[in-house]
XYZ file of C-alpha atoms in Angstrom:
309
model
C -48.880 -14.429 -50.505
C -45.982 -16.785 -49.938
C -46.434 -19.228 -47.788
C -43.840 -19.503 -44.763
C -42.819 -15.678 -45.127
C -43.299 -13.617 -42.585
C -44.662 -10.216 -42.180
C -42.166 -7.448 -41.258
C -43.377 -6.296 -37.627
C -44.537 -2.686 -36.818
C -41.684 -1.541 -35.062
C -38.839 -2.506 -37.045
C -40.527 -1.269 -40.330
C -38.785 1.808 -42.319
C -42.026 3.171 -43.202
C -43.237 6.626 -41.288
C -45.745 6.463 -38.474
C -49.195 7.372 -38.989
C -48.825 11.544 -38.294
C -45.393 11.722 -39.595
C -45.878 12.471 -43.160
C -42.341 10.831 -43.488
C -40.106 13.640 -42.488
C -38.967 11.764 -39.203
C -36.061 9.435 -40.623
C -35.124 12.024 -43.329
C -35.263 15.003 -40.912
C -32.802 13.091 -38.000
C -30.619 11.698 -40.824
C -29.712 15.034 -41.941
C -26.915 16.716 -40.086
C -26.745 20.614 -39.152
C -24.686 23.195 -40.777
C -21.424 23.351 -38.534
C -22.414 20.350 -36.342
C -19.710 18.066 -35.707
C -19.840 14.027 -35.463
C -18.992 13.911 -32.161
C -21.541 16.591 -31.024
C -24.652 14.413 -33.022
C -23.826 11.445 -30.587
C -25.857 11.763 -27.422
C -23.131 13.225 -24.876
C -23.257 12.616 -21.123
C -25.221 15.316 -18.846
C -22.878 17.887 -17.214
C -23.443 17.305 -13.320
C -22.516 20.244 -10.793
C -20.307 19.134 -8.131
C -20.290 20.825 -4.549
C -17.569 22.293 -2.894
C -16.356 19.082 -1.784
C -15.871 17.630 -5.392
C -18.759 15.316 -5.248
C -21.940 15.202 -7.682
C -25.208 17.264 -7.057
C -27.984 15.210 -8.152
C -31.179 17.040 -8.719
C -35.166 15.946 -7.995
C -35.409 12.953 -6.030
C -32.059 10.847 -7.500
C -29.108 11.754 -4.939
C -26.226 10.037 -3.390
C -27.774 7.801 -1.075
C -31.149 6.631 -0.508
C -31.598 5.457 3.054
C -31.078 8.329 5.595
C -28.707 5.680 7.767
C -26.084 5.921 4.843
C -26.302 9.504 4.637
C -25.750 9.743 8.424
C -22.832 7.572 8.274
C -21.477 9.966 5.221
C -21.682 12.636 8.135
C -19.881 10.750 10.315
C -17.049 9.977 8.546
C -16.954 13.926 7.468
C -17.441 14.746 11.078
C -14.019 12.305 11.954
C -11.960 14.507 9.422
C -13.201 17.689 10.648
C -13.639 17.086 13.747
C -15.988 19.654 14.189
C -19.560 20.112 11.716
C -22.200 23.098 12.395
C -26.150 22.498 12.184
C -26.358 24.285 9.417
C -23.285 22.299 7.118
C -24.101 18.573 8.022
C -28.167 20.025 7.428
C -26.880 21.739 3.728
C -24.295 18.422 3.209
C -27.795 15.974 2.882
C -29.692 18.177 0.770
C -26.997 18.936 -1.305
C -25.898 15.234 -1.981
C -29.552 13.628 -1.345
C -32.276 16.020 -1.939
C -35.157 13.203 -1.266
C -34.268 12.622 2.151
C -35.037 13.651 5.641
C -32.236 15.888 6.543
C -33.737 16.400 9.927
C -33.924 12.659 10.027
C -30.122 11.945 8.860
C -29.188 14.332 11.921
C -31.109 12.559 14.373
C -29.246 9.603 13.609
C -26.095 11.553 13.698
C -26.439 12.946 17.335
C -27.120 9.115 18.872
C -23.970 7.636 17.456
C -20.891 6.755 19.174
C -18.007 9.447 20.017
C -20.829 12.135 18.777
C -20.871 14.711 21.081
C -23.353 17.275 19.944
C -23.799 21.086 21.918
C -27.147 22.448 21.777
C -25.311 25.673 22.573
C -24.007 26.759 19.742
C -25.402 24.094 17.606
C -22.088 21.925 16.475
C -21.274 18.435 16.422
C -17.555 16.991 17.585
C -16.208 13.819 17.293
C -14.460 12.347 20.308
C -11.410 10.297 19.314
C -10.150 7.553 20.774
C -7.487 8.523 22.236
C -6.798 12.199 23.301
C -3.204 14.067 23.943
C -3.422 17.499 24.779
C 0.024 18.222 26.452
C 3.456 17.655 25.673
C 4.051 15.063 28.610
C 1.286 12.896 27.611
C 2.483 12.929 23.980
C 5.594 12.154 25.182
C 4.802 9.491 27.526
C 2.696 8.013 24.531
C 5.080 7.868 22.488
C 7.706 6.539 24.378
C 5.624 3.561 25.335
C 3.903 2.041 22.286
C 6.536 2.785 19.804
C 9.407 0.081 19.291
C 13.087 0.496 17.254
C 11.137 -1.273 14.605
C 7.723 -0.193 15.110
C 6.613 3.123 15.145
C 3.333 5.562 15.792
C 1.611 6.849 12.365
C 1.304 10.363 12.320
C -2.221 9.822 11.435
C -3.180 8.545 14.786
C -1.499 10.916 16.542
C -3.295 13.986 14.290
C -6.712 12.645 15.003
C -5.476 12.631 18.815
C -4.370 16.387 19.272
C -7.143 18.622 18.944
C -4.111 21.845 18.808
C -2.359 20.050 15.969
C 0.732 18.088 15.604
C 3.442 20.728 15.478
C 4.698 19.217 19.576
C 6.204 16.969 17.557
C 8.659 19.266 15.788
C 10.042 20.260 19.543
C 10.554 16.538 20.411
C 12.183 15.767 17.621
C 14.640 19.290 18.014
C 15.465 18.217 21.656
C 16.568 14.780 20.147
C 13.731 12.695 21.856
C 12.010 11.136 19.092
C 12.954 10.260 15.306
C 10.218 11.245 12.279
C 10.299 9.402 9.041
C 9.127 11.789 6.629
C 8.030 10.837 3.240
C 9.512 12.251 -0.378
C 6.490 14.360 -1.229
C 6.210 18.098 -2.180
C 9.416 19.392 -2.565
C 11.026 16.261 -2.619
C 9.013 14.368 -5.426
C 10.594 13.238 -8.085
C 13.779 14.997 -8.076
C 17.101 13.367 -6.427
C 17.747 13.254 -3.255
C 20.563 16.145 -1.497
C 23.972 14.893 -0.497
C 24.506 14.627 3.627
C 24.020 18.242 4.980
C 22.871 20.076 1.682
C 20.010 21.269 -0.047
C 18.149 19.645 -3.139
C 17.451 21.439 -6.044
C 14.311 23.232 -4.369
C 16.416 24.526 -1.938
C 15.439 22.516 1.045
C 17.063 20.734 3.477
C 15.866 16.783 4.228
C 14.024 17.181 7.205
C 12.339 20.329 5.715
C 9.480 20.809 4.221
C 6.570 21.233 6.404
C 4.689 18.365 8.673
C 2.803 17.447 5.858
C 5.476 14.926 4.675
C 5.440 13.263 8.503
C 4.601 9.537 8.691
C 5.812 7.818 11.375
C 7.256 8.936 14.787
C 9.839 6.717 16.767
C 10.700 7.202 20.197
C 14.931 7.130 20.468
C 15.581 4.340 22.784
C 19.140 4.206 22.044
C 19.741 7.701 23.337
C 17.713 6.859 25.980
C 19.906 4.350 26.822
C 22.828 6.103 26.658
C 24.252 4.384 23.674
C 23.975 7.566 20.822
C 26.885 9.700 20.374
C 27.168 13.261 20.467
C 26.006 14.765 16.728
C 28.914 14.925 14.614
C 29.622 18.514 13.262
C 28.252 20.194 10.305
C 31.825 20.966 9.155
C 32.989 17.705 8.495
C 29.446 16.605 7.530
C 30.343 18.757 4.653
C 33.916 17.822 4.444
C 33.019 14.256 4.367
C 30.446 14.544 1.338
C 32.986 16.866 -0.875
C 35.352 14.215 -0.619
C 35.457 12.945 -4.469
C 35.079 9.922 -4.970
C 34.776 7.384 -8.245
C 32.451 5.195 -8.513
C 33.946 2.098 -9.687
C 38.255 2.007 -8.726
C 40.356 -0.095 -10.867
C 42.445 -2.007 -8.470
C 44.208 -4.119 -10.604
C 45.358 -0.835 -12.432
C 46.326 0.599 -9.129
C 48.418 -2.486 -8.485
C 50.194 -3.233 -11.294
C 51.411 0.966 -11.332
C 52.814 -0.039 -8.201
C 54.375 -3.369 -9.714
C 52.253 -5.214 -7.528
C 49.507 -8.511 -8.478
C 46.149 -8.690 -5.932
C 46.246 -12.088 -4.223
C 43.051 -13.128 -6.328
C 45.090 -13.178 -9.244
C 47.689 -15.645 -8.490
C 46.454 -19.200 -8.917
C 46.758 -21.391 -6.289
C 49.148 -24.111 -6.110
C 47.312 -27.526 -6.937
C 47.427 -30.003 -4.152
C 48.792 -33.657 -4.641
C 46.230 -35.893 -3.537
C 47.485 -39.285 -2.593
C 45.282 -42.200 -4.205
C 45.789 -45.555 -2.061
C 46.277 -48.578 -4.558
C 43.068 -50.480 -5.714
C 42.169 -53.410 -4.109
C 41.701 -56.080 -5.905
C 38.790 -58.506 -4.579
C 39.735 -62.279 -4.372
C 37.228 -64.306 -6.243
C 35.729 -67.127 -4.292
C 33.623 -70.179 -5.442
C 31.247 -72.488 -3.537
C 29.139 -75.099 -4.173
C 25.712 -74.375 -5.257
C 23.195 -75.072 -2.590
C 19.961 -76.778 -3.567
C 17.106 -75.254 -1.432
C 14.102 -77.391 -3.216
C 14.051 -79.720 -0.077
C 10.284 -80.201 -0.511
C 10.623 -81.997 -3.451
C 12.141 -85.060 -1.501
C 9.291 -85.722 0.128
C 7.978 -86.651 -3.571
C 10.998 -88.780 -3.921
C 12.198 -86.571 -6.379
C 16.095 -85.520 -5.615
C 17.977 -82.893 -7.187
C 21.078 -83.779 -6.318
C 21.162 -86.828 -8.546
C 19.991 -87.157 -12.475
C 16.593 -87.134 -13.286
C 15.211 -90.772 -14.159
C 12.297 -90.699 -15.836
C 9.799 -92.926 -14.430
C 8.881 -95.996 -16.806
């Protein structure tokens, strides 16, 4: 035995386990007829989603692990819904967290704020904060918390109208309020329609369904009395087939004429008048001796230096 070598540990030796009979390592080294490379590597498990695109975990490993989180996942479902059944929110928390107290999750559920739950029928509803069920209140809304500059996200205003947002589309026909819509759907990624037409889809620009609503402005200029009268669609359309290049040579245009833009001439240099140098008179004065001190010494400047003998 060498001294100072060591002995190859257990675990990391090549040799079979006891039982073995050595076919272990040469068994797993060998690959199957028609098996691939990529199919010997260990490949991720295939986990079922639910109908709502998220993972269904089986046994006792779910989403969430504390029956407060999955109550708040039920809330925030609940807020987009606005309206859950018993029987979903109760299916929803086994179907994302099978190890948890449904029953439990839903208790939770049914004391939180703007849950309203009705034993009737068995359905919770989420009360929003703010609530707009008739054309004059969502008029009257709008009109006073929008701004030229600041408007109301169609968002807010869909969580606030239990019936659905569509109102809108008659305030904004009667003139009263302005929607910014956004260039999704039909309009994504293709150019934009000249004034009055179609784009290539075949819709107009403030077409395509309230999906592509953002933002609502209440029109305080016509309000005010300060917005014309809608100019007609005929000379919309006569105004947009007007041709028109997009770069015009002017100095072409000019000189066909037998005429020179202004920028081209160079102006006229101006005489500047330069005033005659001064010249400065030179002065001289005596040099001033400012070691006074030294007289006290006896020791004057003024007069030469004697050395003392």
């Amino acid at each position: 035995m060498h001294p100072g070598k060591r002995k190859t540990p257990s675990w990391a030796s090549t040799s079979p386990q006891p039982g073995t009979n050595g076919r272990a390592s040469s068994v797993s080294s060998v690959k199957q007829e028609g098996e691939t490379e990529g199919e010997s590597k260990r490949s991720k498990p295939n986990i079922p989603t639910g109908a709502d695109g998220r993972p269904i975990y089986s046994a006792s490993h779910g989403m969430y692990r504390d029956v407060r989180t999955a109550a708040l996942d039920l809330f925030h479902q609940l807020k987009r819904a606005a309206t859950m059944s018993y029987h979903d929110a109760y299916f929803r928390v086994q179907e994302t967290s099978p190890g948890l107290d449904a029953t439990a999750a839903l208790e939770l559920l049914k004391g939180m704020d703007r849950v309203d739950f009705k034993e009737i029928n068995n359905v919770f509803m989420y009360i929003p904060d703010l609530t707009l069920n008739t054309l004059p209140e969502l008029r009257s809304h709008i009109r006073i918390h929008s701004t030229p500059t600041s408007g109301i996200p169609v968002k807010t205003l869909r969580e606030a109208m239990p019936n659905g947002i569509n109102p809108l589309g008659e305030l904004e026909a009667k003139g009263e309020v302005l929607i910014m819509r956004g260039l999704t759907g039909h309009f994504k990624d293709i150019p934009l329609p000249r004034l009055g037409r179609k784009n290539l889809n075949g819709y107009l620009i403030n077409e395509g369904g309230n999906g592509r609503w953002k933002t609502v402005f209440w029109d305080h200029e016509r309000e005010k009395g300060l917005a014309g009268k809608r100019v007609d669609d005929e000379f919309i359309f006569s105004w947009a087939d007007v041709p028109m290049a997009e770069t015009d040579d002017v100095t072409k245009l000019l000189a066909e004429q037998e005429l020179t833009a202004s920028s081209a001439i160079p102006a006229p240099t101006k005489l500047t008048h330069v005033a005659p140098v001064k010249k400065k008179k030179k002065t001289t004065r005596a040099l001033k001796i400012t070691n006074t001190h030294m007289k006290e010494q006896g020791i004057d400047f003024s007069k030469d230096y004697e050395k003392p003998s």
